[in-house]
XYZ file of C-alpha atoms in Angstrom:
486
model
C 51.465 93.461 94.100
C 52.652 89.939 95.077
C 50.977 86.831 94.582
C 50.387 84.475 96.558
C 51.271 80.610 95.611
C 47.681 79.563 95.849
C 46.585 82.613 93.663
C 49.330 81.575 91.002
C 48.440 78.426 90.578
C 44.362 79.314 89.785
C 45.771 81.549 87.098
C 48.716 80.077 85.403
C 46.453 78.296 83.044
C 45.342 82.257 81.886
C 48.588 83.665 81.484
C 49.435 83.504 78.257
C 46.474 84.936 76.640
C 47.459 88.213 78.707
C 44.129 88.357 80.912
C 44.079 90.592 83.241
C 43.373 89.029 86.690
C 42.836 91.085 90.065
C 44.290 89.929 93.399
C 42.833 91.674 96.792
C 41.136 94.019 94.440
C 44.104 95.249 92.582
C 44.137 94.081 88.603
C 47.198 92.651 87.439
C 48.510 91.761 84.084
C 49.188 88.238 83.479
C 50.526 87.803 79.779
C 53.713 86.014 80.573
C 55.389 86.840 77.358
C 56.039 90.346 79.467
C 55.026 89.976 83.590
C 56.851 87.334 85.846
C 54.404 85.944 88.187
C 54.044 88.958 90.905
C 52.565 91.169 88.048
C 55.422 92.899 87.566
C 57.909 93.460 84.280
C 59.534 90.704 83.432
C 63.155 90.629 84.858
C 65.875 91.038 82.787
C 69.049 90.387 84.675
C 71.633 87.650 84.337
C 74.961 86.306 85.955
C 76.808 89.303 84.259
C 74.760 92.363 85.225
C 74.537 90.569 88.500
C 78.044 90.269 89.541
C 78.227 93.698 88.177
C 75.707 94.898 91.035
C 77.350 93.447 93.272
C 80.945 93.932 92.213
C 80.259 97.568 92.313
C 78.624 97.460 95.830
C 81.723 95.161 97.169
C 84.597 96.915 95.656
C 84.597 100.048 96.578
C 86.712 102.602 98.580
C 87.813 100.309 101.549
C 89.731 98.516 98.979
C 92.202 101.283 99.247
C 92.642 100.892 102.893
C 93.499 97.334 102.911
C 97.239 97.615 102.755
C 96.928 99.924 105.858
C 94.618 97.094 107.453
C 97.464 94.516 106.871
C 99.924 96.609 108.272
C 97.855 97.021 111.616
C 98.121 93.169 111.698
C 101.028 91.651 110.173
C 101.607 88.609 107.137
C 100.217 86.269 109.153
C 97.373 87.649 111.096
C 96.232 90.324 107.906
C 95.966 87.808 104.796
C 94.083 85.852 107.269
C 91.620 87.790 108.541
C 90.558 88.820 104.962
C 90.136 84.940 104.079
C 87.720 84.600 106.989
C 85.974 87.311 105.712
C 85.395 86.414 102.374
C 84.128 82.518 103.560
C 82.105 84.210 105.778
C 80.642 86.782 103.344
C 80.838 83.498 100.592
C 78.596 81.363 102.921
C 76.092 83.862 104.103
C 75.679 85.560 100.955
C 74.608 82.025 99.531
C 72.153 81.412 102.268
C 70.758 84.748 102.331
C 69.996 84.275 97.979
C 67.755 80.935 99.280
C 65.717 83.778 101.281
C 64.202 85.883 98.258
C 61.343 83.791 98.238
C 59.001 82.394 101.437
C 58.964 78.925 101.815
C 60.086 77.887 98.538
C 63.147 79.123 97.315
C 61.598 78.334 93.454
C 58.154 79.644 93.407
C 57.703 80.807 97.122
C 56.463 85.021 97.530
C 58.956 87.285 96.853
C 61.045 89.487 99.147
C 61.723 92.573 97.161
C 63.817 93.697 99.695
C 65.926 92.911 102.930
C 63.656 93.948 105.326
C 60.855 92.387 103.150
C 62.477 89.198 103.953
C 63.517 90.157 107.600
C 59.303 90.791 107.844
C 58.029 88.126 106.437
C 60.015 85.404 107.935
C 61.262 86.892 111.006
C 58.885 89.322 111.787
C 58.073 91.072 115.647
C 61.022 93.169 116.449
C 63.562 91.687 114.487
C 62.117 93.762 112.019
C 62.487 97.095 113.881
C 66.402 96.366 114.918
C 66.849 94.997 111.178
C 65.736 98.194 110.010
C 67.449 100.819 112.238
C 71.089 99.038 111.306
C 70.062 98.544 107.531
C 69.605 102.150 107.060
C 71.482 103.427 109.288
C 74.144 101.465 107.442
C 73.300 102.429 104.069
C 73.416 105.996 105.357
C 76.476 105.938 106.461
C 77.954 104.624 103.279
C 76.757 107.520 101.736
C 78.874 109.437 103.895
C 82.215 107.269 103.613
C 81.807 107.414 99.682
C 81.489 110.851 99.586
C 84.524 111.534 101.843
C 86.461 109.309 99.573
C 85.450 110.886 96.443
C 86.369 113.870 97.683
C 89.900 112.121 98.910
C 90.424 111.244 95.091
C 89.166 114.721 93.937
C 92.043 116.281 96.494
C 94.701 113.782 95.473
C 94.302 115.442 91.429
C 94.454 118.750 92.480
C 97.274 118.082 94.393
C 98.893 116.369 91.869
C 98.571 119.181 89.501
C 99.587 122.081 91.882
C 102.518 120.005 92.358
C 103.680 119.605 88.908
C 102.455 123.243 87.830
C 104.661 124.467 90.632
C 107.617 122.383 90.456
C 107.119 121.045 93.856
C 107.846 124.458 95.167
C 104.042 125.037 96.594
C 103.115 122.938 99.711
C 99.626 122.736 97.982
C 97.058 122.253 100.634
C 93.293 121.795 99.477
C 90.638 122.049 101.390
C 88.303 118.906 100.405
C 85.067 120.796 101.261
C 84.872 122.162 97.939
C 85.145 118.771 96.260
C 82.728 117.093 98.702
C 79.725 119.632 97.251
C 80.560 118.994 93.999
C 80.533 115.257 94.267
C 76.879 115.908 96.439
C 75.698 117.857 93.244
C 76.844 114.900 91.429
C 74.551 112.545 93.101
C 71.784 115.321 93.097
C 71.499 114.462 90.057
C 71.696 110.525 89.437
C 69.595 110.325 92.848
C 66.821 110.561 90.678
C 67.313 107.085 88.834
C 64.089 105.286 90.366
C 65.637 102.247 91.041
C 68.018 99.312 90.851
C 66.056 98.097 87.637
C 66.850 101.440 85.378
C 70.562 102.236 86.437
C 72.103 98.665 85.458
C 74.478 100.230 83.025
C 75.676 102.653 86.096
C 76.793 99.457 87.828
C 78.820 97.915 84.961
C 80.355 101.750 84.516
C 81.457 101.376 88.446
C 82.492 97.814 88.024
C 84.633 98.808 85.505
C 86.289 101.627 87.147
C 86.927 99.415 90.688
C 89.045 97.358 88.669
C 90.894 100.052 87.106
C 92.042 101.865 89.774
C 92.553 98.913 91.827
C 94.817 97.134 89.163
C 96.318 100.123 89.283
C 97.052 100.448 92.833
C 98.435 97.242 92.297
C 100.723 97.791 89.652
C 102.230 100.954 90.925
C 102.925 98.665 94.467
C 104.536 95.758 92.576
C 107.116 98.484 90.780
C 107.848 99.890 94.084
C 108.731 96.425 95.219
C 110.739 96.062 91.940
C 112.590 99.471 92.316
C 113.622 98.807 96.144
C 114.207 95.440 95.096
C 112.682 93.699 98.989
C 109.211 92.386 100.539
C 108.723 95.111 103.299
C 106.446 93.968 106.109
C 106.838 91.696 109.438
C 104.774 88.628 110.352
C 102.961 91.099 113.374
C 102.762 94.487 111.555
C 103.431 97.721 113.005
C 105.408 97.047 116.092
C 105.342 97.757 119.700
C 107.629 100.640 120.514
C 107.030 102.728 117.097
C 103.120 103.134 118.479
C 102.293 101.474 122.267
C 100.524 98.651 123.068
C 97.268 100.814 123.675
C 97.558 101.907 120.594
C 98.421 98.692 118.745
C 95.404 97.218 120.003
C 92.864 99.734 118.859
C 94.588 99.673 115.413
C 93.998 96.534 114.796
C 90.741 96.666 115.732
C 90.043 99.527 113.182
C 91.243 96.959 110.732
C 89.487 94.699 111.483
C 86.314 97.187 110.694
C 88.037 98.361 107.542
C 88.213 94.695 106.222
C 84.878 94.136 107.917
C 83.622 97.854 105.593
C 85.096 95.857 102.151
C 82.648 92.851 103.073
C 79.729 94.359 104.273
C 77.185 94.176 101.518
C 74.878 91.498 102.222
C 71.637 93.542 102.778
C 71.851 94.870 99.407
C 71.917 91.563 97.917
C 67.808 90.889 97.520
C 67.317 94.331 96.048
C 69.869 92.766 93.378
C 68.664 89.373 93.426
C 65.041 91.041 92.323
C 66.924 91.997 89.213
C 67.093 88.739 87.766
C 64.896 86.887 85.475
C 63.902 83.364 85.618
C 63.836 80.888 84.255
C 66.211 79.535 85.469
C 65.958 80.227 89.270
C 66.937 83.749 90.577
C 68.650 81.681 93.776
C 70.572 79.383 91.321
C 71.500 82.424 89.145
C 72.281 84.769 92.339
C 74.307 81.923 93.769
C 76.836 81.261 90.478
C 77.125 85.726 90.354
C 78.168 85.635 94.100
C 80.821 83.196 93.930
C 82.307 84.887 90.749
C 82.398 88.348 92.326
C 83.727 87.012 95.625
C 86.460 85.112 93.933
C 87.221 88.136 91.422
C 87.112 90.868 94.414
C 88.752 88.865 97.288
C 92.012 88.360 94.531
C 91.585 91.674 94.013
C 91.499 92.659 97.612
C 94.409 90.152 98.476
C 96.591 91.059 95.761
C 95.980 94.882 96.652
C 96.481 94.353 100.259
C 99.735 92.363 100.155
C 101.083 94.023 97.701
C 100.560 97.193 98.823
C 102.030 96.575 102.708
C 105.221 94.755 100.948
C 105.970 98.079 98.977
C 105.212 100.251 102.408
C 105.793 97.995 105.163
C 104.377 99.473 108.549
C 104.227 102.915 106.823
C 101.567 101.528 104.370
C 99.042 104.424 104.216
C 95.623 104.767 104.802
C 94.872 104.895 101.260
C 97.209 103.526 98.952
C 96.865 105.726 95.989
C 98.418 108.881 98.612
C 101.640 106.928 99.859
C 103.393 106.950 95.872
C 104.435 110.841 96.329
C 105.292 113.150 93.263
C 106.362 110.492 90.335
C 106.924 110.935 86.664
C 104.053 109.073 85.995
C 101.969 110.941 88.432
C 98.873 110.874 85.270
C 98.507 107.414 86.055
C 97.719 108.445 89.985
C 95.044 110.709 88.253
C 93.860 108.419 86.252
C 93.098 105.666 89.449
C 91.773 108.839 91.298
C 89.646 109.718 88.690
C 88.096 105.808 88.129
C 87.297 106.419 91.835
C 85.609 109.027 91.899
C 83.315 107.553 88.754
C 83.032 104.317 90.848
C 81.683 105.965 93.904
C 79.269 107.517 91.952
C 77.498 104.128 91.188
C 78.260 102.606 94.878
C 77.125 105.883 96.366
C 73.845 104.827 94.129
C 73.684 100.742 94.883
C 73.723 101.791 98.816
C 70.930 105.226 98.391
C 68.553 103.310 96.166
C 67.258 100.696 98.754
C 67.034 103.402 101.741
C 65.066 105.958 98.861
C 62.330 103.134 98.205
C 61.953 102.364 101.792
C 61.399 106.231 102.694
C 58.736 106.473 99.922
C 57.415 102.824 100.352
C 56.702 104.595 104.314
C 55.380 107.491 102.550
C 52.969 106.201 99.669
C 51.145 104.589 102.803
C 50.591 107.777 104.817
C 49.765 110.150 101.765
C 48.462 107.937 99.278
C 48.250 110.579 96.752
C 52.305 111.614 97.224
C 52.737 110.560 93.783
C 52.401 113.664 92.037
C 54.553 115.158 89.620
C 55.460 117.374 86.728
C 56.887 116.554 83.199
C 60.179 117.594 82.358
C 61.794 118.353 78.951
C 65.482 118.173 77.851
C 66.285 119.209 74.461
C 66.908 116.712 72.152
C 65.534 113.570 74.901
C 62.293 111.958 75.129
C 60.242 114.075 78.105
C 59.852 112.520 81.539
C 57.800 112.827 84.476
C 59.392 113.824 87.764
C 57.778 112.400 90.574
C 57.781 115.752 93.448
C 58.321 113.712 96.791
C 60.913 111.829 95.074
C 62.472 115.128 93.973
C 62.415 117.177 97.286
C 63.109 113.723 99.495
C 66.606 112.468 97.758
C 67.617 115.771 97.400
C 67.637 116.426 100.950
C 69.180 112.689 102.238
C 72.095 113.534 99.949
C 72.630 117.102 101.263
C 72.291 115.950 104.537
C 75.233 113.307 103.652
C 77.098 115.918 102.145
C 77.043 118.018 104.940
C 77.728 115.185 107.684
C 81.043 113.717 105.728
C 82.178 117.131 105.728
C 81.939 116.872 109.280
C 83.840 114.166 110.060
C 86.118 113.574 106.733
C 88.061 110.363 108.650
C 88.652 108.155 105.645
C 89.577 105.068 107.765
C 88.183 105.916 110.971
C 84.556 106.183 109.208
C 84.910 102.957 107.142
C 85.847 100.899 110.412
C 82.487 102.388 112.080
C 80.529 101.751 109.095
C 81.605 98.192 108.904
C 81.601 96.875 112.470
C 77.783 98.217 112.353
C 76.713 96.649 109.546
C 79.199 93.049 109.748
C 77.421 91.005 111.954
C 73.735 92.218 111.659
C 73.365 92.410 108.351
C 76.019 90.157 106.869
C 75.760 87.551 109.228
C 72.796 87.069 112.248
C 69.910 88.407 109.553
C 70.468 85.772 107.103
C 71.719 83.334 109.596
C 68.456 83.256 111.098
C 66.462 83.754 108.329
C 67.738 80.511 106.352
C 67.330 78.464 109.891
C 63.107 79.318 109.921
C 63.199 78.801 106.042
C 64.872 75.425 105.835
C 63.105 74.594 109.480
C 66.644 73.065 110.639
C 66.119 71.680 114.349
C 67.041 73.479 117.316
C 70.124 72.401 119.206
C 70.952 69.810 115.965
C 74.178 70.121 114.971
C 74.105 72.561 112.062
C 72.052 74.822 114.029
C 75.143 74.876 116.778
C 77.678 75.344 114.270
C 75.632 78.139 112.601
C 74.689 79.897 115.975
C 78.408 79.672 117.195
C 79.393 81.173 114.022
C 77.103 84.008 114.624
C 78.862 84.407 118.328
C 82.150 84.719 117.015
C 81.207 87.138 114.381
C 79.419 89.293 116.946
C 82.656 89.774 119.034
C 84.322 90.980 116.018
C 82.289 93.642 114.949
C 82.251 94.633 118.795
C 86.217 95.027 118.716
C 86.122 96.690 115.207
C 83.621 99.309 116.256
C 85.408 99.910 119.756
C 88.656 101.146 117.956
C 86.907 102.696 115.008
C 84.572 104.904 117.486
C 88.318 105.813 119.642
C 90.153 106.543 116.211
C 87.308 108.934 115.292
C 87.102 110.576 118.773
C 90.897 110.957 118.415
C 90.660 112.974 115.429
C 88.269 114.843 116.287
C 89.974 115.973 119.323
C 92.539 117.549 117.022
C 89.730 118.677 113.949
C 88.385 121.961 113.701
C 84.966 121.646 111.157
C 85.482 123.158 107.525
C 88.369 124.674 108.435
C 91.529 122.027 108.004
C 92.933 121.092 104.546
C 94.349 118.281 103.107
């Protein structure tokens, strides 16, 4: 239950000799050696597990198709986009952290969610569009990380049939296979309630994003080494090896791949709620999103470049696939396999805000949907397994499953996902929100730079999704379902 600033200032003086107090009705405890001032458990994050959230929600899969991206585009136009990309994500990400509370950005209500905020200071239909693209978003990052899980999964098999054969077996896999198992995977950790119990998930997934993309890294800077050049041009891939037609609506896609790595912004309160305060969850969200922009965007630079100067215009969609059959092919594995571990956490950071909003929706329609069963593993404490929660995960991620085995277009999917979410979520939502917060005047000229801003980043998600929709109906036009391998 939340509580209102009036209500927490008549019982501050009570609150640390743990009485319990009851707002609309509804007791609350107020010992604040143990509740923050909504009633609920005190908070317990910090900058670290923090930029750990949102590390692993940033750096995921689409870092892999950056070197592709900067092929599309060139050495000019590639390392450029992704620096307007990060200042954008930098700025709005920043704004958006001033919105977890109404009003005041210290002691204001809380917004325990995106679309909390989006409600409560918005409100009307901004609350209805907000909340088909959030989810719709969300969803469909559950069905790019399970496609490139499954990528990973295929890249190891391959690898071994490879080396067990010599190189004498073509070894095609059908990813299908892989794509259940990594859905039974998340059958499982779907039922982690929430952000607040599945912390040490994140840090797991942080950890892995850097390993495999350090290693993506280092395996492109010894290509460079062994062919001794920079490959590359100053305007990528160019006209004559694909048309003009087609030139176009690859960059484009890039642009939504790029767009994909930087589109995380309406996860960001359901991380911010994390935190503990003192000191101020906006001062502490604010110092964890500048260190895990600067750590990812180096990340994502130093991926990107390097990885189009060791392919030039051949760079491939994901970088780990373009290396071939080398000695150190375990190393290959190794980068798949921190993938694969990673995406199990992202999969998780994206699912978990969609899974309280379906049984936020449902708690208020069947009041008594909270029933459940205990469970007992040998040799853990017992737990009690909530039923809804059970049957209603379950079926979102075998409805994912099913869909990303579908369509399994690694780079055609993250382009759609991106130039959906991009300007909604990462940039008009928070835009708008932080104008009605910090009442800046209409027409002043903040607001003009801010609402031009919000223009420009419209038209790019427009191109991005225009040429990730035409890749996908390209491929599909060639795809026959659960039938082609990899």
């Amino acid at each position: 239950m939340v509580v209102e600033n009036a209500s927490l200032a008549s019982l501050s003086h009570r609150r640390d000799s743990g009485i319990e107090e009851a707002i609309d009705g509804v007791p609350i405890q107020t010992d604040s050696k143990f509740y923050d001032d909504d009633g609920r458990l005190k908070r317990t994050g910090n900058v670290w597990t923090t930029s750990s959230h949102i590390i692993t929600a940033v750096v995921g899969s689409g870092v892999l198709s950056l070197a592709w991206s900067i092929a599309q585009m060139g050495w000019i136009a590639g390392p450029g986009v992704m620096i307007f990309f990060s200042v954008v994500a930098l700025y709005t990400s920043s704004i958006l952290a001033e919105c977890y509370r109404c009003g005041d950005s210290h002691f204001g209500k809380r917004n325990y969610t995106f679309m909390d905020a989006v409600q409560n200071i918005l409100g009307g239909f901004s609350v209805t569009i907000c909340g088909i693209v959030q989810y719709l978003n969300l969803f469909g990052s559950a069905i790019g990380y399970t496609i490139a899980a499954s990528m990973s999964l295929i890249e190891i098999r391959k690898s071994f049939c490879l080396h067990s054969s010599g190189g004498e077996d073509s070894c095609h896999v059908s990813g299908y296979p892989y794509m259940m198992a990594f859905g039974a995977i998340q059958l499982f950790f779907s039922q982690i309630p929430d952000f607040h119990n599945m912390w040490w998930l994140s840090i797991v997934a942080a950890i892995m994003s850097f390993g495999y993309s350090t290693i993506g890294l280092c395996l492109a800077v010894y290509k460079i080494t062994e062919t001794g050049s920079f490959m590359g041009s100053l305007t990528g891939i160019s006209i004559g090896t694909v048309t003009p037609v087609q030139k176009v609506w690859a960059v484009f896609q890039a642009l939504g791949n790029i767009a994909f790595a930087y589109s995380y912004s309406f996860v960001l309160l359901e991380i911010q709620d994390t935190i503990k305060s003192p000191p101020s969850e906006v001062n502490t969200m604010k110092k964890a999103t500048k260190l895990s922009i600067a750590v990812t965007t180096t990340f994502y630079m130093l991926c990107g470049c390097m990885g189009y100067a060791a392919f030039g215009d051949s760079a491939p969609g994901n970088l780990l696939t373009g290396f071939g059959v080398t000695k150190a092919y375990w190393i290959i594995d190794i980068a798949n396999a921190a993938i694969v571990i990673h995406l199990v956490g992202a999969y998780q950071v994206y699912a978990q805000p969609l899974f309280a909003f379906i049984e936020k929706e449902a708690a208020k329609k069947w009041p008594k949907i909270d029933k459940g069963f205990k469970v007992k593993i040998p040799g853990l404490p017992s737990y009690n397994q909530n039923i809804f929660m059970l049957v209603s995960r379950s079926v979102f991620v075998i409805i994912t499953t099913l869909i990303a085995m579908l369509i399994p277009f690694f780079n055609d999917v993250l382009g759609v996902i991106g130039a959906l979410g991009f300007w909604p979520l990462t940039v008009y939502f928070p835009l708008e929100m932080y104008i009605i917060q910090k009442k800046i005047p209409r027409w002043s000229t903040k607001w003009i730079l801010m609402e031009l801003m919000s223009v420009f980043c419209l038209l790019v998600s427009v191109v991005a999704g225009l040429g990730s929709v035409v890749g996908v109906l390209l491929d599909l036009q060639k795809y026959k379902a659960f039938s082609s391998d990899f």
